[in-house]
Coordinates of C-alpha atoms in Angstrom, one line a residue:
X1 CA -4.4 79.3 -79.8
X2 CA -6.5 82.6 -81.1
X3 CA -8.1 83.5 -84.0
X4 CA -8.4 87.2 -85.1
X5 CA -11.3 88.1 -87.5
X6 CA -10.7 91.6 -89.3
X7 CA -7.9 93.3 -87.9
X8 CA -5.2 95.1 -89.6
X9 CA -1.5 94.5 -89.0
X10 CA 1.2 97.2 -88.0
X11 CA 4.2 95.9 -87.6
X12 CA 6.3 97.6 -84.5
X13 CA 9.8 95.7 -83.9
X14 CA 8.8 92.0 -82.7
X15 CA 5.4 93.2 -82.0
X16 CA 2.3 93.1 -83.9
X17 CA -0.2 96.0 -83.1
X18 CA -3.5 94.7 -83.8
X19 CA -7.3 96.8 -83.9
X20 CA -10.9 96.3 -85.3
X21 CA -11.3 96.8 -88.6
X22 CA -15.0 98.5 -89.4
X23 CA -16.9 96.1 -91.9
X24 CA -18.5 98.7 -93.6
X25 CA -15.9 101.3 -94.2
X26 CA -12.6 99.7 -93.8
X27 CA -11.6 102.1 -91.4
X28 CA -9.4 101.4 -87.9
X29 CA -11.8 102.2 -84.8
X30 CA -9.5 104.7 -83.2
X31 CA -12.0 104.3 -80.1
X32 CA -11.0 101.1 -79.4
X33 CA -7.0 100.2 -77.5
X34 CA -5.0 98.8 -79.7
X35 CA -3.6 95.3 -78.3
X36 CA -0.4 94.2 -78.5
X37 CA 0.6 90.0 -79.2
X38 CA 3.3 88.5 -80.5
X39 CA 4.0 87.8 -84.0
X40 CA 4.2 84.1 -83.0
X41 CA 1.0 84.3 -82.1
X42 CA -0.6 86.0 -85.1
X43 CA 1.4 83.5 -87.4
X44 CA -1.0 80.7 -86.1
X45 CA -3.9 82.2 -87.2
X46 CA -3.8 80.7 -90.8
X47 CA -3.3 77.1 -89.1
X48 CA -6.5 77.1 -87.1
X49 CA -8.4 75.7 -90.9
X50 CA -5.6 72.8 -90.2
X51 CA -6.3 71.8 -86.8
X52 CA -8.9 69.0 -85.8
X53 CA -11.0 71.4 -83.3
X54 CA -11.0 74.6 -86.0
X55 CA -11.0 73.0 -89.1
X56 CA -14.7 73.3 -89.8
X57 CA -16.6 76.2 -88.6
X58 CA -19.9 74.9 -90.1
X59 CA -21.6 74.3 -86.0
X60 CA -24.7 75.7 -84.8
X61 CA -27.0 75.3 -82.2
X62 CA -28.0 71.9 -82.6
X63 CA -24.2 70.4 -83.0
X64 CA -23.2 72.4 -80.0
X65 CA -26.1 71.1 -78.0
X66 CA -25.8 67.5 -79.2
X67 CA -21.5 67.6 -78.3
X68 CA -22.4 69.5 -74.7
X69 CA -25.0 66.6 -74.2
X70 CA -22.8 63.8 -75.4
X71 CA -19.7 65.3 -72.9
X72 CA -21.8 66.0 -70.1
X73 CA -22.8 63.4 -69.5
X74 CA -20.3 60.4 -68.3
X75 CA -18.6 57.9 -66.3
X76 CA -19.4 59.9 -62.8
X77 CA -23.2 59.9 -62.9
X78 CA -23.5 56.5 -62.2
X79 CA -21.6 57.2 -58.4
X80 CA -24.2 60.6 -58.2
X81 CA -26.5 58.3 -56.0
X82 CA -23.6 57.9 -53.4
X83 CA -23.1 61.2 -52.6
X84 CA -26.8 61.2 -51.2
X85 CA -25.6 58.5 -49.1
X86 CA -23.6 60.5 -47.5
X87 CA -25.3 63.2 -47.1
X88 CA -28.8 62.6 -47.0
X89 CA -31.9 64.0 -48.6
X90 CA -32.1 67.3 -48.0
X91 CA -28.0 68.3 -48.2
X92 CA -28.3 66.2 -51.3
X93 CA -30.6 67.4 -52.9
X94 CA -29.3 71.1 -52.0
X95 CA -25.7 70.6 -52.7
X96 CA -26.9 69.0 -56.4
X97 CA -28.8 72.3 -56.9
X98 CA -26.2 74.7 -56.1
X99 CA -23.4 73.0 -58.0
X100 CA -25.7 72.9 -61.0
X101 CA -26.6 76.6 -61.2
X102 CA -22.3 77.3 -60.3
X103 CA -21.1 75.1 -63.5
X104 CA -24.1 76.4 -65.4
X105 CA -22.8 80.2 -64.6
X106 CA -19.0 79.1 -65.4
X107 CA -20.1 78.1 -68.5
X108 CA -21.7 81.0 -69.2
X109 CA -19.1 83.2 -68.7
X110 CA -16.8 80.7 -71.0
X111 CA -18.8 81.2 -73.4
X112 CA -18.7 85.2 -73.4
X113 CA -14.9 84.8 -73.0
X114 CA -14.3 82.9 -76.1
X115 CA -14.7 85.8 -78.1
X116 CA -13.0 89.5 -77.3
X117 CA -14.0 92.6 -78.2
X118 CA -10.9 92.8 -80.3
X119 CA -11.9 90.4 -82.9
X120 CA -10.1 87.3 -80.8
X121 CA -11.5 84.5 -80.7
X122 CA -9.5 81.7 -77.8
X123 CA -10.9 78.2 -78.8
X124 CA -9.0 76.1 -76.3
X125 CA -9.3 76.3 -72.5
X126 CA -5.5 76.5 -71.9
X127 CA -4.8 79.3 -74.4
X128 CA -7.9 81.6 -72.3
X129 CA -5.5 80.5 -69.4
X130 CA -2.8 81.9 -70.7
X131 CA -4.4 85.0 -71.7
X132 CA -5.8 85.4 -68.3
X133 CA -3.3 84.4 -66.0
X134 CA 0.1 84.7 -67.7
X135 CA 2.2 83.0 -69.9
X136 CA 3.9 80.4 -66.8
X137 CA 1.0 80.4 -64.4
X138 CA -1.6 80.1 -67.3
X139 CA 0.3 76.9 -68.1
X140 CA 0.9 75.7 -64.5
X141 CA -2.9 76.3 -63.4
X142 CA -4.4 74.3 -66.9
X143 CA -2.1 72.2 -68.0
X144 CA -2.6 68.9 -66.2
X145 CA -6.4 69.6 -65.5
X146 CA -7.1 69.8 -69.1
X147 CA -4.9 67.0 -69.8
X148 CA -6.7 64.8 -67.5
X149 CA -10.2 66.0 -68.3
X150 CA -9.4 64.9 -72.3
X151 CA -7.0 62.1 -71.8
X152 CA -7.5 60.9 -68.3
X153 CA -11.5 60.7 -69.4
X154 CA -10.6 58.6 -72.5
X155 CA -8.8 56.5 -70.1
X156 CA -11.9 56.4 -67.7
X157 CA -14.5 55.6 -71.0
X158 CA -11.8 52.3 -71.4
X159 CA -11.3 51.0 -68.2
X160 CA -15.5 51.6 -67.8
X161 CA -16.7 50.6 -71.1
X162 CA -14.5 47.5 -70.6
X163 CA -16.0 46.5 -67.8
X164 CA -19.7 47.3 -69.1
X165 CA -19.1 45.4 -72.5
X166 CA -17.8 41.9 -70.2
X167 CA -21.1 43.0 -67.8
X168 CA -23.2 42.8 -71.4
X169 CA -21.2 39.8 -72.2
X170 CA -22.0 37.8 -68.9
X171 CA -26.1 39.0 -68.8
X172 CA -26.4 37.3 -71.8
X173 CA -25.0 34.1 -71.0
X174 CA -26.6 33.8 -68.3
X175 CA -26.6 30.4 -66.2
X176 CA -24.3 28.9 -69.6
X177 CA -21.2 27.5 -68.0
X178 CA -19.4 27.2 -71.7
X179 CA -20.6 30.6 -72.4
X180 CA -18.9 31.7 -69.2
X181 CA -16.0 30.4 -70.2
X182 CA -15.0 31.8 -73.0
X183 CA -15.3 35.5 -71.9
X184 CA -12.2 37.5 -72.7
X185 CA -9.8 38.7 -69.8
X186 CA -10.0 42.4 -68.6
X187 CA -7.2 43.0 -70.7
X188 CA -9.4 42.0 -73.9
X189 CA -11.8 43.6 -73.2
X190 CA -10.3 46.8 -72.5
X191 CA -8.4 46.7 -76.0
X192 CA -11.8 45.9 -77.8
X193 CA -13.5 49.4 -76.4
X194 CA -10.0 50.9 -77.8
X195 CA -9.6 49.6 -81.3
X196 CA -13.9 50.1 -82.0
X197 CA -12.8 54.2 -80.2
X198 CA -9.9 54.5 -82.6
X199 CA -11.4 52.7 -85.7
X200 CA -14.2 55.1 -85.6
X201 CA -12.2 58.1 -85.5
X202 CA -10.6 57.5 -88.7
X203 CA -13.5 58.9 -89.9
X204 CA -14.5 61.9 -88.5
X205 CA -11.0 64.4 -89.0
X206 CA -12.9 67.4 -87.2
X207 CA -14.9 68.1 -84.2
X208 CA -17.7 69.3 -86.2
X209 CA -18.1 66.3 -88.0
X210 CA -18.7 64.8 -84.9
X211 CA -21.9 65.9 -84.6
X212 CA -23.8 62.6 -86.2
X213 CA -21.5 60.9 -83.2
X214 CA -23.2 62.7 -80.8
X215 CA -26.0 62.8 -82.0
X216 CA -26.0 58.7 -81.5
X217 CA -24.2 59.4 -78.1
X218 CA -27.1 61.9 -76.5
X219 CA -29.7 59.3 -77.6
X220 CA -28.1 56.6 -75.5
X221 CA -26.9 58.6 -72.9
X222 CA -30.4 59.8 -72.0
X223 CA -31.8 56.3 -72.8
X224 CA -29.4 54.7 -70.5
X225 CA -30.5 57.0 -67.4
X226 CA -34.3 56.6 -68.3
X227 CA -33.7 52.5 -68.4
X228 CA -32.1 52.9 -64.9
X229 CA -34.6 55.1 -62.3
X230 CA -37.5 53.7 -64.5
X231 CA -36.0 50.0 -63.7
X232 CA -35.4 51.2 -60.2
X233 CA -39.0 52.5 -59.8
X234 CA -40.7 50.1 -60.8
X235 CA -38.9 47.4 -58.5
X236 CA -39.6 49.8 -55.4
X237 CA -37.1 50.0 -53.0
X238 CA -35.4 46.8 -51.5
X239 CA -35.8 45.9 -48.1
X240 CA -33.6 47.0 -45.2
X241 CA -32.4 50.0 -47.2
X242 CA -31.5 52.7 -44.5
X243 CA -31.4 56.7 -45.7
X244 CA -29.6 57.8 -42.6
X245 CA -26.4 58.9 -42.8
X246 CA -25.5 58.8 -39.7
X247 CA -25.8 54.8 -39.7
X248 CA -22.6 54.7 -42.1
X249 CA -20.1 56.5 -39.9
X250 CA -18.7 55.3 -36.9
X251 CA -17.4 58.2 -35.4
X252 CA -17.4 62.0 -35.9
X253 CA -14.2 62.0 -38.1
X254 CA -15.8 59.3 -40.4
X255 CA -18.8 61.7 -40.7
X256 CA -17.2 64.5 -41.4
X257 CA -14.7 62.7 -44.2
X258 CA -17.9 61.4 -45.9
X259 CA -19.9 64.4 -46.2
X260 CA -16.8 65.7 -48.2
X261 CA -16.7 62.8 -50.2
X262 CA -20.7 63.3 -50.8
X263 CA -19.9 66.8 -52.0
X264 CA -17.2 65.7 -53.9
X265 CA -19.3 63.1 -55.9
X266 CA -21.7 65.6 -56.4
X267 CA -19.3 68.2 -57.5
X268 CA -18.0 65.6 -60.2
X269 CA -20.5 64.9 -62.3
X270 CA -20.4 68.6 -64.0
X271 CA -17.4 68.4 -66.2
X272 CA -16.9 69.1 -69.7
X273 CA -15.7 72.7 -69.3
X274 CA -12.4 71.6 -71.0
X275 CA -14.2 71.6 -74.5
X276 CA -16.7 74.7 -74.4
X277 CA -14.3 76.8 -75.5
X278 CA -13.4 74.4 -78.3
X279 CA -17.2 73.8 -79.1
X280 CA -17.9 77.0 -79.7
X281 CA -14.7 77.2 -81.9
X282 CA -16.7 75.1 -84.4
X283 CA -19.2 78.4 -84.7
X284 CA -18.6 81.2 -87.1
X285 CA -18.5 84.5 -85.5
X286 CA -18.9 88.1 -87.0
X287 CA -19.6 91.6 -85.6
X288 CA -23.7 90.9 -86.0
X289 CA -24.2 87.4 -84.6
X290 CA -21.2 86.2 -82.2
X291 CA -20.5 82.6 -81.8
X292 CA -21.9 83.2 -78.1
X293 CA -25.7 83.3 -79.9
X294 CA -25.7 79.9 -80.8
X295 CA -23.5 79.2 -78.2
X296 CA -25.5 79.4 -75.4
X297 CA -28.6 78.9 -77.6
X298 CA -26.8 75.2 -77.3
X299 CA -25.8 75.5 -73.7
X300 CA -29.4 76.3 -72.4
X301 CA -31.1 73.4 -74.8
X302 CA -28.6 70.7 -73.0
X303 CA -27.9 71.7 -69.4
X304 CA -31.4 73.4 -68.7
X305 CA -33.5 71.0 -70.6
X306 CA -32.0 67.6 -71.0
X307 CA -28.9 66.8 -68.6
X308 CA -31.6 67.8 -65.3
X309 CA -33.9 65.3 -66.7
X310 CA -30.9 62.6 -66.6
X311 CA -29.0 63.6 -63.8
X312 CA -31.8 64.8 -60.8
X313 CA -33.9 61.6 -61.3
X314 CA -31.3 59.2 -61.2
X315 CA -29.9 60.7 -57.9
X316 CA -33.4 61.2 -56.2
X317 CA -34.3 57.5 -57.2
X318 CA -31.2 56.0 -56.6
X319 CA -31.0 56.6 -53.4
X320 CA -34.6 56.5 -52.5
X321 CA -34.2 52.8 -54.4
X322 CA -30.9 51.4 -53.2
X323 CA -30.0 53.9 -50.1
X324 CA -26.8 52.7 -48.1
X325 CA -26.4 49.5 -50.2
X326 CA -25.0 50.9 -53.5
X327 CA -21.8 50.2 -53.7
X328 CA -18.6 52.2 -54.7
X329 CA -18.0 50.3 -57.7
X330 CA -20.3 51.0 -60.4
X331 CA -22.1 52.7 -58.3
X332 CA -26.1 52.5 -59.3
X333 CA -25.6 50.4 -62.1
X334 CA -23.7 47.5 -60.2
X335 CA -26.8 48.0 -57.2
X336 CA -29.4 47.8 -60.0
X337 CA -27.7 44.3 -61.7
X338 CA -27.2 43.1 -58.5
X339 CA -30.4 43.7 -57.0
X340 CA -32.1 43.1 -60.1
X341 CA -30.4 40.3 -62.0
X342 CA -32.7 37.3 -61.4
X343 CA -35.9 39.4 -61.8
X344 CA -35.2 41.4 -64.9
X345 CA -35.4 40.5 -68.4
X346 CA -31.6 39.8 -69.9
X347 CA -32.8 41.8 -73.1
X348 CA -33.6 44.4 -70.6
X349 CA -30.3 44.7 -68.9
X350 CA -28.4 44.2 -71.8
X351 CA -29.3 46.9 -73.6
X352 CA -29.0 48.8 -70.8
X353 CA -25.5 48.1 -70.9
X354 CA -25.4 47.9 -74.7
X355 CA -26.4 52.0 -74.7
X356 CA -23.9 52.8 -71.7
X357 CA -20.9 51.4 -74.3
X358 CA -22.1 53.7 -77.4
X359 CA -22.5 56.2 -75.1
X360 CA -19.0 55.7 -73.9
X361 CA -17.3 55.3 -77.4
X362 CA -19.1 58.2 -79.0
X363 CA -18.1 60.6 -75.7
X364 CA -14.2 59.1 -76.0
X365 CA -14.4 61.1 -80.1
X366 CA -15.2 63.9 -78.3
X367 CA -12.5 64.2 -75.4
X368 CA -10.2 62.4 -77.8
X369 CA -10.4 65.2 -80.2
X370 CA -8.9 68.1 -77.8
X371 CA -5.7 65.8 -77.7
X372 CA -5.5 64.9 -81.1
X373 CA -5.5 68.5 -82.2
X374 CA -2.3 69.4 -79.3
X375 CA -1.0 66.8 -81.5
X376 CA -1.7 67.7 -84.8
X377 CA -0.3 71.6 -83.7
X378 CA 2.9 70.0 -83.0
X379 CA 3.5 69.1 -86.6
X380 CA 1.8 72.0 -88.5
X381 CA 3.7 74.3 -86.3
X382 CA 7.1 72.5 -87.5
X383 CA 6.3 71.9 -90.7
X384 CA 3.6 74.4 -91.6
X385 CA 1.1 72.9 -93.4
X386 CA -2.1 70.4 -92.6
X387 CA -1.6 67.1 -91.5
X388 CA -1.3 64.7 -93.9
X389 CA -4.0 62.0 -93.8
X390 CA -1.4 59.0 -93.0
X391 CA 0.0 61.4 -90.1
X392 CA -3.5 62.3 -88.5
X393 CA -4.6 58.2 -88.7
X394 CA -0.9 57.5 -86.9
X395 CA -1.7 59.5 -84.3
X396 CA -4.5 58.7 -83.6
X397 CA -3.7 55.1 -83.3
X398 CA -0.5 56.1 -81.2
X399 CA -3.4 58.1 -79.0
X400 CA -5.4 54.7 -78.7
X401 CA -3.0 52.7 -78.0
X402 CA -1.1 55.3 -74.9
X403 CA -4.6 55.1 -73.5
X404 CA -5.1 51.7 -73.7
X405 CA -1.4 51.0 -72.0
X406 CA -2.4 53.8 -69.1
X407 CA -5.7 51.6 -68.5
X408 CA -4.3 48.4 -68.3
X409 CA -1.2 49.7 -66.0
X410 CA -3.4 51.4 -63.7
X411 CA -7.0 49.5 -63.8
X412 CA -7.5 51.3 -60.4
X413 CA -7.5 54.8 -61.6
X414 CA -11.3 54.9 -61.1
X415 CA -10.4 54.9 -56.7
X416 CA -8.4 58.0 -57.3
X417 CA -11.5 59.4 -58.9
X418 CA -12.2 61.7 -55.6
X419 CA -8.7 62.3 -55.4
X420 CA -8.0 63.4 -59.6
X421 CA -11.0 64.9 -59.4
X422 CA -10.5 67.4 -56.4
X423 CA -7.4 68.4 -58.1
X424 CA -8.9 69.7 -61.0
X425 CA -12.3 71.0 -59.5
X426 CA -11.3 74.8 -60.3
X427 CA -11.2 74.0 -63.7
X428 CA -14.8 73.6 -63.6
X429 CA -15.8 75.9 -60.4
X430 CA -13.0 78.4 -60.1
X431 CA -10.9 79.6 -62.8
X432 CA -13.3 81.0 -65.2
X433 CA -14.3 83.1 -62.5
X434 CA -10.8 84.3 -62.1
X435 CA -10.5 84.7 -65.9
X436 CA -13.6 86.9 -65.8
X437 CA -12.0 89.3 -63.7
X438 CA -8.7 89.0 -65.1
X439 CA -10.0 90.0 -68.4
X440 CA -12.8 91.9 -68.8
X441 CA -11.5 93.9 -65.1
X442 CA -14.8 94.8 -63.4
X443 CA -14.5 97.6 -61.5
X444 CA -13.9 96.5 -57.8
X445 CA -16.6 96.0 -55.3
X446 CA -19.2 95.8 -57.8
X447 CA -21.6 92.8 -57.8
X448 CA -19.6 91.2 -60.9
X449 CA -16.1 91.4 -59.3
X450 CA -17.8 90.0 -55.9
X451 CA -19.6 86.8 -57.1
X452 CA -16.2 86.1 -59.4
X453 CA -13.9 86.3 -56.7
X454 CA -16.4 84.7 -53.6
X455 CA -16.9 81.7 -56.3
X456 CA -13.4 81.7 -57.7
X457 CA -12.3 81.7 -54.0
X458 CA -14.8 79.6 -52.7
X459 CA -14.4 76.9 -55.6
X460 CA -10.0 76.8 -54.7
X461 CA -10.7 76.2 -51.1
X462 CA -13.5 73.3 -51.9
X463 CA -11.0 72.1 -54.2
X464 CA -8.3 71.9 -51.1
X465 CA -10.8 70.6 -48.6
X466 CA -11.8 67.7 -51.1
X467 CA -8.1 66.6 -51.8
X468 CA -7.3 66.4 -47.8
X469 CA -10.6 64.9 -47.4
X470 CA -9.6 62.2 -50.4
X471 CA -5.8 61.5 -49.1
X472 CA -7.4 60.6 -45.8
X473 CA -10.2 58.3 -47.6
X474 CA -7.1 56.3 -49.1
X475 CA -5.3 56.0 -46.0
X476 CA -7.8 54.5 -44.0
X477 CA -9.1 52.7 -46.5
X478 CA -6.4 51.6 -48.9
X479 CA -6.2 51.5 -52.2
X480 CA -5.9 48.0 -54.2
X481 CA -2.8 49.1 -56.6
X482 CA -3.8 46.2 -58.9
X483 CA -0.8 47.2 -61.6
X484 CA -1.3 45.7 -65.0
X485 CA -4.1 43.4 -63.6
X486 CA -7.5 44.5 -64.9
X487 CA -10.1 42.8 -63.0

């Protein structure tokens, strides 16, 4: 949906013709094309004070650093170890640094798209799509990628933070055999991560207001990976731990199809490009200090400062710590608890696990809120006015308990992680390349319009590789379908 800040209106059949308006005299900048959207579109602009993600445009550079920090760091960096397994020190540690810099430079140019020089401001990732790409193929191309990377991640934080809060739950009994048995079923568990996720969103109606949430969330997720490669240090690595590659494949086809899986766990753990855009939508913007400022004031504090300090040491030490023994599920923290269990304080490990579940509920506010405002639009664009409270609470609820149904259907969602993920990789790597060209049309062959289109291009045919390279994992492995049995 777009904003426009100071533009004056000339009606032309079904059109709206829309220009800058100069601050300081009032006049129309005849310099400057005149644009031409639909009056549909321009009649949104007085919902965007309604809606959850443009309600309040009180952020700055601390909120947006705080939500970029909270979202970026998830579920996936916990399997970032395992792609060093596969592919070894050197590759690992190379792959890691390029994908880093390419999301870092995909955000940047999301954040100088949010804002045109018309005054336009596109605060969510599928309206820029549209804008870029078309109307149908906009739609096509973001749709399910952004539904997944808000829903499908909430979905992830359950099935997850379920199985982290009945990990907390066993730690602390221990060796007591009543304790034991009186630990809730997968099922429970699963609905007690939802109904704390949901209760604590009846309280924050905005994104902005999320920044105390955040705020919490950053704290723990950084605490959580310091706990783990400083645990993991100081136990040294265990004994008969291999860092050859080459030891885990059998033959040359099993090599190849885990280096791609490697790169693909590696590519995974940058996500949160689904809610830059909406982010910097909490900003204010005017003609002398665009939201992009702050914006990337935010965006440099989190991704070049804090998220290296979480993400680099927990791969390097990992692997160096557990090498080929950490196993798909749960990736370093199961390898850490099972390593580590009998040696290792309880009160250590469980508040290891007690940070990883804040972390996880305050993250689920943020992915949670992208959906709750497509569902929010839905009713003010019937009925034309805000939400009232009894409406946003009921949808909220309905939005816990559709997520909490998905999760307990398909418990094994987290093996088609590879799979999902590869699917919507260009999201991240590749379409806001694409976008850049599509909208601010660099002239051809010039150093902008090449790195767009190599990484655009380059990012789509990763994205292909990684989905064949996934489909085969699942065939010759299998895939334990376990409907409606959480584990």
């Amino acid at each position: 949906m777009a904003e426009v800040v100071n533009v004056r209106f000339e009606t032309v059949s079904s059109s709206a013709r829309v220009a800058p308006v100069d601050e300081e005299t009032g006049d129309q900048n005849k310099q400057e094309p005149l644009q031409i959207i639909s009056i549909s579109e321009m009649s949104m602009e007085g919902s965007e004070s309604w809606l959850p993600i443009t309600e309040s445009r009180k952020g700055n550079t601390l909120t947006a650093a705080l939500h970029l920090l909270c979202s970026g760091i998830g579920v996936q960096i916990l399997m970032l170890p395992l792609g060093f397994v596969a592919l070894g020190w050197f590759w690992g540690s190379v792959f890691l640094s390029i994908a880093y810099v390419w999301q870092l430079y995909t955000t940047w140019v999301l954040v100088h798209l949010h804002e045109s020089a018309h005054g336009i401001r596109y605060s969510r990732y599928l309206h820029l799509s549209i804008v870029a790409f078309g109307l149908k193929l906009g739609k096509l191309l973001a749709i399910f990628p952004t539904m997944y990377l808000s829903g499908g991640t909430c979905v992830m934080f359950i099935i997850n933070g379920g199985w982290i809060m009945e990990l907390f739950y066993k730690i602390m009994c221990g060796d007591n055999l009543h304790c034991n048995a009186k630990t809730l079923t997968g099922a429970q568990w699963f609905l007690l991560f939802v109904c704390l996720s949901i209760f604590l969103s009846q309280f924050f109606p905005n994104l902005n207001s999320l920044s105390r949430v955040s705020l919490i969330g950053s704290i723990m997720a950084v605490a959580y990976c310091t706990m783990i490669w400083i645990l993991s240090v100081s136990k040294g690595p265990e004994k008969g731990v291999s860092h050859d590659p080459a030891e885990a494949a059998t033959s040359d086809m099993v090599r190849v199809r885990n280096a791609l899986n490697g790169l693909g766990f590696i590519a995974f753990v940058f996500r949160g490009h689904n809610v830059v855009l909406e982010i910097q939508g909490t900003m204010r913007s005017n003609r002398n200090r665009p939201s992009k400022v702050p914006m990337w004031r935010g965006v440099t504090i989190s991704y070049l400062v804090i998220i290296p300090m979480c993400l680099f040491p927990l791969a390097i030490v990992g692997y160096w710590a557990y090498g080929n023994k950490i196993p798909f599920n749960g990736g370093i923290l199961s390898a850490l608890i099972m390593f580590h269990i009998n040696n290792t304080s309880k009160y250590v490990l469980g508040t290891m696990c007690l940070t990883l579940v804040i972390h996880y509920i305050c993250a689920f506010q943020i992915y949670a809120m992208v959906v709750f405002d497509n569902l929010e639009r839905l009713y003010v664009s019937k009925k034309n006015e805000p939400c009232p409270r009894w409406i946003r609470s009921a949808i909220r609820v309905f939005f816990g308990g559709l997520t909490y149904f998905i999760s307990v259907a398909f418990p094994f969602l987290g093996s088609l992680g590879l799979l999902i993920g590869a699917i919507v990789l260009p999201l991240t790597l590749s379409y806001p390349c694409f976008m850049w060209i599509a909208i601010k049309k660099p002239r051809t062959m010039s150093p902008m319009w090449c790195l767009n289109v190599g990484l655009g291009s380059l990012g789509a045919l990763l994205s292909v590789v990684l989905v064949v390279s996934s489909l085969s994992s699942l065939i010759a492995t299998g895939l334990d379908a376990n409907f409606f049995k959480p584990k």
